[in-house]
Amino acid sequence: MKHLFLLLTLLAFYSPAAAQARLKTQVSNSFYFRHWAEVQPYAGKPYRLSARMKVEAPAGDSADANAFVVLFDKNKKYLSSSKLGQMRAKRRDGQWRNFAFTGTLPTTAARLTVNAYVYLNGTFGYDNFKLEAEVSKGQWQAVPLLNGDFEATRADSANGFPNGWRPLYYNDAFRYRTVAEASGNHYLEIIGQGVVNYGRNPAAGHTVALNGIKLYYETYGQGEPLLLLHGNGQSISAFNGQIPELAKHYQVIAVDTRAQGQSTNGKQTLTYDLFADDMSALLKALNIPAAHVVGWSDGGNTGLSLALRHPQQVKKLVTMGANLWADTLAVTPATLKEVRQGKLLTTALYPFNKQARQARPLTVLLLDYPRMKATDLAGIAAPTLVLAGQHDLIQDAHTRLIAASLPRGQVHIFPGLSHYAPREDPAAFNAAVLAFLGRP
């Protein structure tokens, strides 16, 4: 269903204690860390965040460093966030530069999280984070931000990160430490090495013309072919946590579905049947008679359609968070309400906003499709594993209906996880997929 990962990531920054308890190692092209400050005494007033940052990376690379804020009320409800890119260090010459932005605290604001992340390979520096509020006209007062200047060099014992700061997750491609300059000043250094930019990796990327569009895909590993299909509004990068592990066992063909990622769009109405026909054409273009298919959300819907329309091309099928139709029997009422609101918003902005023009067909797709019946699934001969999270956007009864309606279907529910299980617990998701595909 609708791609909510960015918002979920922002919300995950809220509680240091809760996030700390859930820290896991993930594969990503970025490394996130954050801090927080109590701002209720300054609610309704202007605020500003400043810091200095530097990036040292090859001139032709896309590495950068970023910082932004997210605001919550006293009940931990998300209020707003600053615009991404206002504090972005993208010059890669290793020189320190100062960055700042201003905003206004909502009248119900209680906590502000300072969030930062680095992207791709390079050496990144952060220092002198300072949060201020305008308590009267022209008079700015510092808002306490523990160790915003990294001078408290003691590391947090739980994660090795500088005191007061927390990573969102561990990432083996990134190392971090507190560095002392010759002047005695300390700053945070993060080094990214061996980061693969899945979804934008020229070494693995290919484009093929088919069905009136240009379809972008990347290939990794060797062995039996495995077609990897992402969700609505996502791209190949959604599978950062899956590609490295799956590629140890299979030839992974990760695809940007039409109108998403780096794939183009034609004039046809977007449907899962159309996506399935694209995948069929791709396998033919690659001279692959049949492949295993792993699809998440919209990718799972496409996998079901592919197995129905082109059964000879699907060896085994894995779906994660798939649905047969779009109503409150299939998805949660809150999800359906959100998608409908998204349609209204993108329709209103359509004449003026490029992003809205790109997003609206994908939002309409979520409301109008798929249009399958449970009885249709009797036509799927491929062994199929139906996955979902315990707290999925897809109703539990609907997930179980899909599995029960398949001639060779089985179901697995990930305890404690949601629709975003592939990101929340990549190891559990990968293990389930590999165990199923590895059975005779």
Short mmCIF file of C-alpha atoms in Angstrom, two decimals:
data_model
loop_
_atom_site.label_atom_id
_atom_site.label_comp_id
_atom_site.label_asym_id
_atom_site.label_seq_id
_atom_site.Cartn_x
_atom_site.Cartn_y
_atom_site.Cartn_z
CA MET A 1 0.00 0.00 0.00
CA LYS A 2 0.95 3.65 0.26
CA HIS A 3 4.62 4.26 0.91
CA LEU A 4 4.80 5.81 4.41
CA PHE A 5 8.40 4.97 5.22
CA LEU A 6 9.68 8.55 5.43
CA LEU A 7 7.01 9.55 7.92
CA LEU A 8 7.54 6.38 9.95
CA THR A 9 11.26 7.15 10.02
CA LEU A 10 10.58 10.63 11.35
CA LEU A 11 8.28 9.28 14.04
CA ALA A 12 10.89 6.74 15.07
CA PHE A 13 13.16 9.62 16.06
CA TYR A 14 10.81 10.69 18.84
CA SER A 15 11.63 8.48 21.82
CA PRO A 16 15.33 7.97 22.59
CA ALA A 17 14.67 5.18 25.09
CA ALA A 18 12.24 3.28 22.88
CA ALA A 19 14.36 3.64 19.77
CA GLN A 20 17.46 2.62 21.68
CA ALA A 21 15.82 -0.62 22.80
CA ARG A 22 15.04 -1.55 19.21
CA LEU A 23 18.39 -0.76 17.62
CA LYS A 24 19.35 -3.28 14.95
CA THR A 25 21.90 -3.47 12.18
CA GLN A 26 20.45 -2.53 8.79
CA VAL A 27 21.77 -2.20 5.26
CA SER A 28 21.22 1.31 3.94
CA ASN A 29 22.92 3.97 1.84
CA SER A 30 22.35 6.42 4.71
CA PHE A 31 23.14 6.63 8.41
CA TYR A 32 20.73 8.49 10.72
CA PHE A 33 21.30 9.86 14.21
CA ARG A 34 19.37 12.29 16.39
CA HIS A 35 18.97 14.29 19.59
CA TRP A 36 16.01 15.98 21.29
CA ALA A 37 15.08 19.04 23.31
CA GLU A 38 12.10 20.07 25.41
CA VAL A 39 10.49 23.13 23.78
CA GLN A 40 7.14 23.47 25.54
CA PRO A 41 8.23 26.71 27.30
CA TYR A 42 8.84 28.24 23.86
CA ALA A 43 5.69 26.94 22.10
CA GLY A 44 4.36 29.39 19.53
CA LYS A 45 7.67 31.25 19.23
CA PRO A 46 10.18 31.37 16.35
CA TYR A 47 13.12 29.00 16.61
CA ARG A 48 16.35 28.47 14.71
CA LEU A 49 18.79 25.59 14.40
CA SER A 50 22.39 26.09 13.35
CA ALA A 51 25.39 23.80 12.93
CA ARG A 52 28.53 23.37 10.90
CA MET A 53 29.09 20.42 8.60
CA LYS A 54 31.63 19.17 6.09
CA VAL A 55 31.83 16.42 3.47
CA GLU A 56 34.93 14.93 1.88
CA ALA A 57 34.13 12.64 -1.06
CA PRO A 58 35.01 12.23 -4.76
CA ALA A 59 33.81 15.18 -6.80
CA GLY A 60 31.61 13.03 -9.01
CA ASP A 61 29.87 11.33 -6.09
CA SER A 62 26.47 12.29 -4.67
CA ALA A 63 27.47 12.06 -1.00
CA ASP A 64 26.03 14.70 1.32
CA ALA A 65 25.22 15.49 4.95
CA ASN A 66 21.85 16.76 6.18
CA ALA A 67 20.05 17.96 9.28
CA PHE A 68 16.37 18.68 10.00
CA VAL A 69 13.90 18.81 12.89
CA VAL A 70 10.66 17.04 13.77
CA LEU A 71 8.13 18.40 16.28
CA PHE A 72 5.74 16.56 18.61
CA ASP A 73 3.16 17.56 21.21
CA LYS A 74 3.08 16.43 24.85
CA ASN A 75 1.12 13.32 23.85
CA LYS A 76 3.87 12.27 21.43
CA LYS A 77 1.72 13.18 18.44
CA TYR A 78 3.62 14.24 15.32
CA LEU A 79 3.03 17.91 14.51
CA SER A 80 5.38 18.95 11.72
CA SER A 81 8.91 18.79 10.39
CA SER A 82 11.29 21.21 8.77
CA LYS A 83 11.75 21.13 5.03
CA LEU A 84 14.40 18.64 3.99
CA GLY A 85 17.40 20.23 2.29
CA GLN A 86 17.50 23.49 4.28
CA MET A 87 20.61 22.23 6.06
CA ARG A 88 22.38 20.18 3.42
CA ALA A 89 26.15 20.03 2.94
CA LYS A 90 26.74 18.90 -0.63
CA ARG A 91 30.09 20.42 -1.50
CA ARG A 92 32.61 17.60 -1.11
CA ASP A 93 35.87 19.44 -0.56
CA GLY A 94 36.24 18.64 3.15
CA GLN A 95 35.78 22.29 4.20
CA TRP A 96 33.64 23.29 7.18
CA ARG A 97 30.59 25.39 6.35
CA ASN A 98 27.90 26.91 8.55
CA PHE A 99 24.22 26.09 8.05
CA ALA A 100 21.03 27.36 9.70
CA PHE A 101 17.29 27.61 9.23
CA THR A 102 14.41 29.18 11.12
CA GLY A 103 10.84 28.16 11.78
CA THR A 104 7.97 28.65 14.23
CA LEU A 105 7.13 26.21 16.97
CA PRO A 106 3.47 25.12 16.92
CA THR A 107 1.50 26.32 19.93
CA THR A 108 1.17 22.71 21.12
CA ALA A 109 4.83 21.80 20.61
CA ALA A 110 6.47 19.99 23.52
CA ARG A 111 9.49 18.19 22.06
CA LEU A 112 11.79 18.91 19.12
CA THR A 113 14.05 16.23 17.70
CA VAL A 114 17.23 17.28 15.91
CA ASN A 115 17.86 14.71 13.20
CA ALA A 116 20.85 14.29 10.93
CA TYR A 117 22.01 11.80 8.35
CA VAL A 118 24.87 11.12 5.97
CA TYR A 119 24.44 9.67 2.50
CA LEU A 120 26.78 7.34 0.59
CA ASN A 121 30.56 7.07 0.85
CA GLY A 122 32.83 9.73 2.27
CA THR A 123 34.06 11.37 5.44
CA PHE A 124 31.49 13.58 7.14
CA GLY A 125 31.82 16.06 10.00
CA TYR A 126 29.18 17.58 12.32
CA ASP A 127 29.73 20.18 15.02
CA ASN A 128 28.22 23.06 17.02
CA PHE A 129 24.53 22.22 16.87
CA LYS A 130 22.74 25.14 18.50
CA LEU A 131 19.00 25.48 19.07
CA GLU A 132 17.52 28.88 19.95
CA ALA A 133 14.09 30.43 20.49
CA GLU A 134 13.12 34.08 20.05
CA VAL A 135 11.69 34.92 23.48
CA SER A 136 11.08 38.56 22.54
CA LYS A 137 11.61 40.68 19.45
CA GLY A 138 15.24 40.23 18.40
CA GLN A 139 16.20 38.43 21.62
CA TRP A 140 17.23 34.80 21.08
CA GLN A 141 17.65 32.40 23.95
CA ALA A 142 19.54 29.10 23.81
CA VAL A 143 17.36 26.02 24.22
CA PRO A 144 19.28 23.33 26.16
CA LEU A 145 20.69 20.70 23.80
CA LEU A 146 22.99 18.34 25.67
CA ASN A 147 26.40 18.00 24.00
CA GLY A 148 25.36 19.83 20.86
CA ASP A 149 29.02 20.74 20.35
CA PHE A 150 30.36 17.18 21.00
CA GLU A 151 32.73 18.47 23.67
CA ALA A 152 31.47 15.81 26.10
CA THR A 153 33.58 13.13 24.49
CA ARG A 154 32.25 10.32 26.70
CA ALA A 155 30.43 7.83 24.51
CA ASP A 156 27.02 6.46 25.40
CA SER A 157 27.78 3.02 26.79
CA ALA A 158 24.87 1.37 24.96
CA ASN A 159 25.89 2.27 21.43
CA GLY A 160 29.30 3.93 21.41
CA PHE A 161 27.79 7.17 20.08
CA PRO A 162 28.65 10.58 21.61
CA ASN A 163 26.83 11.37 24.84
CA GLY A 164 23.32 12.73 24.27
CA TRP A 165 23.07 11.54 20.66
CA ARG A 166 21.60 8.29 19.35
CA PRO A 167 21.77 6.44 16.01
CA LEU A 168 18.47 5.26 14.58
CA TYR A 169 20.04 1.91 13.69
CA TYR A 170 23.48 0.41 13.27
CA ASN A 171 24.97 0.20 9.80
CA ASP A 172 28.17 -1.76 9.18
CA ALA A 173 29.07 0.50 6.24
CA PHE A 174 29.46 3.52 8.54
CA ARG A 175 31.94 4.14 11.38
CA TYR A 176 31.79 7.05 13.81
CA ARG A 177 34.00 8.68 16.43
CA THR A 178 34.61 11.96 18.22
CA VAL A 179 37.64 13.74 16.75
CA ALA A 180 39.85 16.34 18.46
CA GLU A 181 41.15 19.14 16.24
CA ALA A 182 44.55 20.77 16.85
CA SER A 183 42.75 23.64 18.59
CA GLY A 184 41.24 21.21 21.10
CA ASN A 185 37.77 21.47 19.60
CA HIS A 186 35.86 18.20 19.23
CA TYR A 187 33.42 17.17 16.50
CA LEU A 188 31.59 14.06 15.30
CA GLU A 189 33.16 12.25 12.35
CA ILE A 190 31.27 9.62 10.34
CA ILE A 191 32.98 7.59 7.61
CA GLY A 192 31.01 5.68 4.98
CA GLN A 193 32.85 2.94 3.06
CA GLY A 194 31.55 0.29 0.69
CA VAL A 195 28.05 1.74 0.58
CA VAL A 196 26.06 0.42 -2.39
CA ASN A 197 23.50 2.88 -3.70
CA TYR A 198 20.79 0.37 -4.56
CA GLY A 199 18.41 1.84 -7.11
CA ARG A 200 21.08 4.17 -8.48
CA ASN A 201 24.04 1.85 -8.95
CA PRO A 202 25.57 2.26 -12.43
CA ALA A 203 27.64 -0.90 -11.99
CA ALA A 204 24.50 -3.04 -11.69
CA GLY A 205 21.90 -0.93 -13.51
CA HIS A 206 20.29 -1.55 -16.89
CA THR A 207 17.44 -0.07 -18.90
CA VAL A 208 15.30 -1.96 -21.39
CA ALA A 209 12.59 -0.63 -23.71
CA LEU A 210 9.36 -2.62 -23.53
CA ASN A 211 5.61 -2.06 -23.65
CA GLY A 212 6.10 1.58 -24.63
CA ILE A 213 8.28 2.52 -21.64
CA LYS A 214 11.88 2.31 -20.40
CA LEU A 215 12.14 -0.09 -17.49
CA TYR A 216 15.09 0.25 -15.10
CA TYR A 217 16.46 -2.76 -13.21
CA GLU A 218 19.58 -3.86 -11.38
CA THR A 219 21.09 -7.35 -11.13
CA TYR A 220 23.08 -8.86 -8.27
CA GLY A 221 24.42 -12.32 -7.49
CA GLN A 222 24.27 -15.62 -9.35
CA GLY A 223 22.01 -18.65 -9.41
CA GLU A 224 18.33 -19.11 -10.10
CA PRO A 225 16.69 -15.82 -11.10
CA LEU A 226 14.67 -14.00 -8.46
CA LEU A 227 12.49 -11.04 -9.46
CA LEU A 228 12.20 -8.42 -6.68
CA LEU A 229 9.19 -6.06 -6.80
CA HIS A 230 8.77 -3.00 -4.55
CA GLY A 231 5.70 -1.22 -3.18
CA ASN A 232 3.72 1.85 -4.21
CA GLY A 233 5.84 4.96 -4.65
CA GLN A 234 9.00 3.09 -3.76
CA SER A 235 11.96 1.93 -5.85
CA ILE A 236 14.69 -0.70 -5.81
CA SER A 237 16.18 1.05 -2.77
CA ALA A 238 13.27 -0.23 -0.66
CA PHE A 239 15.10 -3.56 -0.63
CA ASN A 240 18.40 -2.31 0.87
CA GLY A 241 17.96 -4.90 3.59
CA GLN A 242 17.16 -7.77 1.22
CA ILE A 243 19.39 -7.53 -1.86
CA PRO A 244 22.75 -8.30 -0.17
CA GLU A 245 21.42 -11.46 1.51
CA LEU A 246 19.25 -12.73 -1.34
CA ALA A 247 22.10 -12.18 -3.82
CA LYS A 248 24.19 -14.72 -1.92
CA HIS A 249 21.80 -17.42 -3.11
CA TYR A 250 20.08 -16.14 -6.27
CA GLN A 251 20.49 -13.90 -9.28
CA VAL A 252 18.45 -10.99 -8.00
CA ILE A 253 16.68 -8.86 -10.61
CA ALA A 254 15.43 -5.81 -8.73
CA VAL A 255 13.06 -3.65 -10.77
CA ASP A 256 11.75 -0.09 -10.65
CA THR A 257 8.09 -0.58 -11.56
CA ARG A 258 6.82 1.69 -14.33
CA ALA A 259 6.21 5.32 -13.28
CA GLN A 260 8.42 4.79 -10.22
CA GLY A 261 12.13 5.03 -9.48
CA GLN A 262 14.04 5.43 -12.75
CA SER A 263 11.45 3.70 -14.93
CA THR A 264 9.30 5.84 -17.21
CA ASN A 265 5.54 5.81 -17.72
CA GLY A 266 3.36 5.48 -20.78
CA LYS A 267 -0.18 6.69 -21.37
CA GLN A 268 -1.97 3.60 -20.03
CA THR A 269 -3.87 3.65 -16.76
CA LEU A 270 -1.70 2.10 -14.07
CA THR A 271 -2.91 -1.34 -13.01
CA TYR A 272 -1.29 -4.39 -11.46
CA ASP A 273 -2.09 -6.36 -14.60
CA LEU A 274 -0.12 -3.79 -16.60
CA PHE A 275 2.78 -4.08 -14.16
CA ALA A 276 2.61 -7.87 -14.47
CA ASP A 277 2.76 -7.67 -18.26
CA ASP A 278 5.83 -5.43 -17.93
CA MET A 279 7.52 -8.07 -15.75
CA SER A 280 6.62 -10.80 -18.22
CA ALA A 281 8.15 -8.76 -21.03
CA LEU A 282 11.27 -8.12 -18.94
CA LEU A 283 11.84 -11.83 -18.27
CA LYS A 284 11.44 -12.54 -21.99
CA ALA A 285 13.88 -9.75 -22.87
CA LEU A 286 16.40 -11.31 -20.48
CA ASN A 287 15.84 -14.79 -21.92
CA ILE A 288 14.66 -16.06 -18.54
CA PRO A 289 11.94 -18.70 -18.98
CA ALA A 290 10.82 -18.52 -15.33
CA ALA A 291 11.87 -16.87 -12.07
CA HIS A 292 11.04 -16.81 -8.40
CA VAL A 293 9.09 -13.66 -7.54
CA VAL A 294 9.22 -11.75 -4.25
CA GLY A 295 6.86 -8.78 -4.03
CA TRP A 296 6.18 -6.34 -1.20
CA SER A 297 2.82 -4.52 -1.02
CA ASP A 298 2.06 -3.38 -4.60
CA GLY A 299 4.84 -5.73 -5.65
CA GLY A 300 2.93 -8.60 -4.03
CA ASN A 301 -0.20 -7.61 -5.95
CA THR A 302 1.85 -7.57 -9.15
CA GLY A 303 3.26 -11.00 -8.29
CA LEU A 304 -0.22 -12.45 -7.90
CA SER A 305 -1.25 -10.96 -11.25
CA LEU A 306 1.91 -12.27 -12.93
CA ALA A 307 1.27 -15.77 -11.59
CA LEU A 308 -2.29 -15.63 -12.95
CA ARG A 309 -1.60 -14.05 -16.34
CA HIS A 310 1.77 -15.68 -17.07
CA PRO A 311 1.87 -18.81 -14.88
CA GLN A 312 4.71 -20.45 -16.83
CA GLN A 313 7.05 -17.63 -15.82
CA VAL A 314 6.64 -17.96 -12.03
CA LYS A 315 8.48 -20.73 -10.18
CA LYS A 316 7.64 -19.72 -6.62
CA LEU A 317 5.90 -16.60 -5.36
CA VAL A 318 6.32 -14.67 -2.10
CA THR A 319 3.95 -11.82 -1.29
CA MET A 320 4.32 -9.39 1.60
CA GLY A 321 1.30 -7.28 2.55
CA ALA A 322 -0.66 -7.97 -0.64
CA ASN A 323 -4.40 -7.44 -1.14
CA LEU A 324 -7.03 -8.56 -3.65
CA TRP A 325 -9.21 -5.45 -3.57
CA ALA A 326 -9.33 -2.09 -1.77
CA ASP A 327 -12.01 -1.69 0.90
CA THR A 328 -12.17 -1.98 4.69
CA LEU A 329 -12.40 -5.76 4.45
CA ALA A 330 -8.97 -5.74 2.84
CA VAL A 331 -7.19 -2.77 4.42
CA THR A 332 -7.57 -0.90 7.69
CA PRO A 333 -10.07 2.00 7.70
CA ALA A 334 -7.30 4.42 8.67
CA THR A 335 -5.25 3.38 5.65
CA LEU A 336 -8.18 3.77 3.28
CA LYS A 337 -8.96 7.20 4.72
CA GLU A 338 -5.36 8.29 4.28
CA VAL A 339 -5.21 7.14 0.66
CA ARG A 340 -8.47 8.97 -0.11
CA GLN A 341 -7.09 12.14 1.43
CA GLY A 342 -3.96 11.65 -0.66
CA LYS A 343 -6.06 11.46 -3.81
CA LEU A 344 -7.88 14.69 -2.91
CA LEU A 345 -4.59 16.47 -2.21
CA THR A 346 -2.81 15.31 -5.36
CA THR A 347 -5.90 16.16 -7.43
CA ALA A 348 -5.96 19.70 -6.03
CA LEU A 349 -2.24 20.20 -6.62
CA TYR A 350 -2.15 18.40 -9.98
CA PRO A 351 -2.17 21.54 -12.20
CA PHE A 352 0.61 23.24 -10.25
CA ASN A 353 2.93 20.62 -8.79
CA LYS A 354 5.12 18.10 -10.60
CA GLN A 355 5.27 15.73 -7.62
CA ALA A 356 1.47 15.72 -7.40
CA ARG A 357 1.21 14.87 -11.10
CA GLN A 358 3.54 11.93 -10.54
CA ALA A 359 1.86 10.76 -7.34
CA ARG A 360 -1.79 10.99 -8.35
CA PRO A 361 -1.86 7.98 -10.73
CA LEU A 362 -0.21 5.86 -8.01
CA THR A 363 -2.77 7.02 -5.45
CA VAL A 364 -5.64 6.27 -7.83
CA LEU A 365 -4.11 2.83 -8.36
CA LEU A 366 -4.40 2.12 -4.63
CA LEU A 367 -8.09 3.01 -4.57
CA ASP A 368 -9.22 1.40 -7.85
CA TYR A 369 -7.10 -1.74 -7.94
CA PRO A 370 -6.52 -4.62 -7.64
CA ARG A 371 -9.83 -6.13 -8.71
CA MET A 372 -9.28 -9.79 -7.93
CA LYS A 373 -11.62 -12.31 -6.33
CA ALA A 374 -10.52 -14.96 -3.91
CA THR A 375 -11.78 -17.57 -6.37
CA ASP A 376 -9.39 -16.21 -9.01
CA LEU A 377 -6.46 -17.47 -6.97
CA ALA A 378 -7.39 -21.07 -7.77
CA GLY A 379 -5.63 -20.41 -11.10
CA ILE A 380 -2.23 -19.88 -9.48
CA ALA A 381 -0.21 -23.09 -9.68
CA ALA A 382 3.03 -21.76 -8.19
CA PRO A 383 3.80 -22.51 -4.54
CA THR A 384 3.11 -19.24 -2.74
CA LEU A 385 4.16 -17.86 0.65
CA VAL A 386 1.82 -15.13 1.91
CA LEU A 387 3.53 -12.82 4.43
CA ALA A 388 2.22 -9.95 6.55
CA GLY A 389 3.00 -8.18 9.80
CA GLN A 390 0.94 -8.66 12.93
CA HIS A 391 0.12 -4.95 12.73
CA ASP A 392 -0.11 -4.76 8.95
CA LEU A 393 -2.12 -2.26 6.94
CA ILE A 394 -3.75 -5.31 5.39
CA GLN A 395 -6.46 -6.88 7.52
CA ASP A 396 -5.35 -10.18 9.04
CA ALA A 397 -8.46 -12.02 7.80
CA HIS A 398 -7.75 -10.80 4.26
CA THR A 399 -4.17 -12.04 4.36
CA ARG A 400 -5.34 -15.45 5.55
CA LEU A 401 -8.05 -15.51 2.89
CA ILE A 402 -5.40 -15.05 0.19
CA ALA A 403 -3.33 -17.94 1.53
CA ALA A 404 -6.34 -20.22 1.96
CA SER A 405 -7.55 -19.52 -1.59
CA LEU A 406 -4.26 -20.53 -3.21
CA PRO A 407 -3.93 -24.20 -4.23
CA ARG A 408 -0.38 -24.28 -2.84
CA GLY A 409 -0.49 -21.36 -0.44
CA GLN A 410 0.84 -20.95 3.07
CA VAL A 411 0.85 -18.00 5.44
CA HIS A 412 3.33 -16.53 7.90
CA ILE A 413 2.61 -13.53 10.15
CA PHE A 414 5.59 -11.65 11.62
CA PRO A 415 4.91 -11.07 15.34
CA GLY A 416 5.10 -7.46 16.43
CA LEU A 417 5.85 -6.13 12.93
CA SER A 418 3.85 -4.04 10.48
CA HIS A 419 3.44 -3.60 6.75
CA TYR A 420 7.08 -2.51 6.77
CA ALA A 421 8.47 -5.79 8.11
CA PRO A 422 11.20 -5.97 5.39
CA ARG A 423 12.68 -2.79 6.88
CA GLU A 424 11.73 -3.38 10.53
CA ASP A 425 13.37 -6.81 10.74
CA PRO A 426 15.28 -7.64 7.53
CA ALA A 427 16.83 -10.75 9.06
CA ALA A 428 13.44 -12.29 9.90
CA PHE A 429 12.00 -11.39 6.51
CA ASN A 430 15.00 -12.72 4.59
CA ALA A 431 15.05 -15.94 6.60
CA ALA A 432 11.38 -16.61 5.85
CA VAL A 433 11.87 -15.97 2.13
CA LEU A 434 15.03 -18.06 1.82
CA ALA A 435 13.57 -20.97 3.79
CA PHE A 436 10.52 -21.07 1.52
CA LEU A 437 12.42 -20.72 -1.74
CA GLY A 438 14.94 -23.34 -0.64
CA ARG A 439 12.38 -26.08 -0.09
CA PRO A 440 12.07 -28.71 -2.85
#
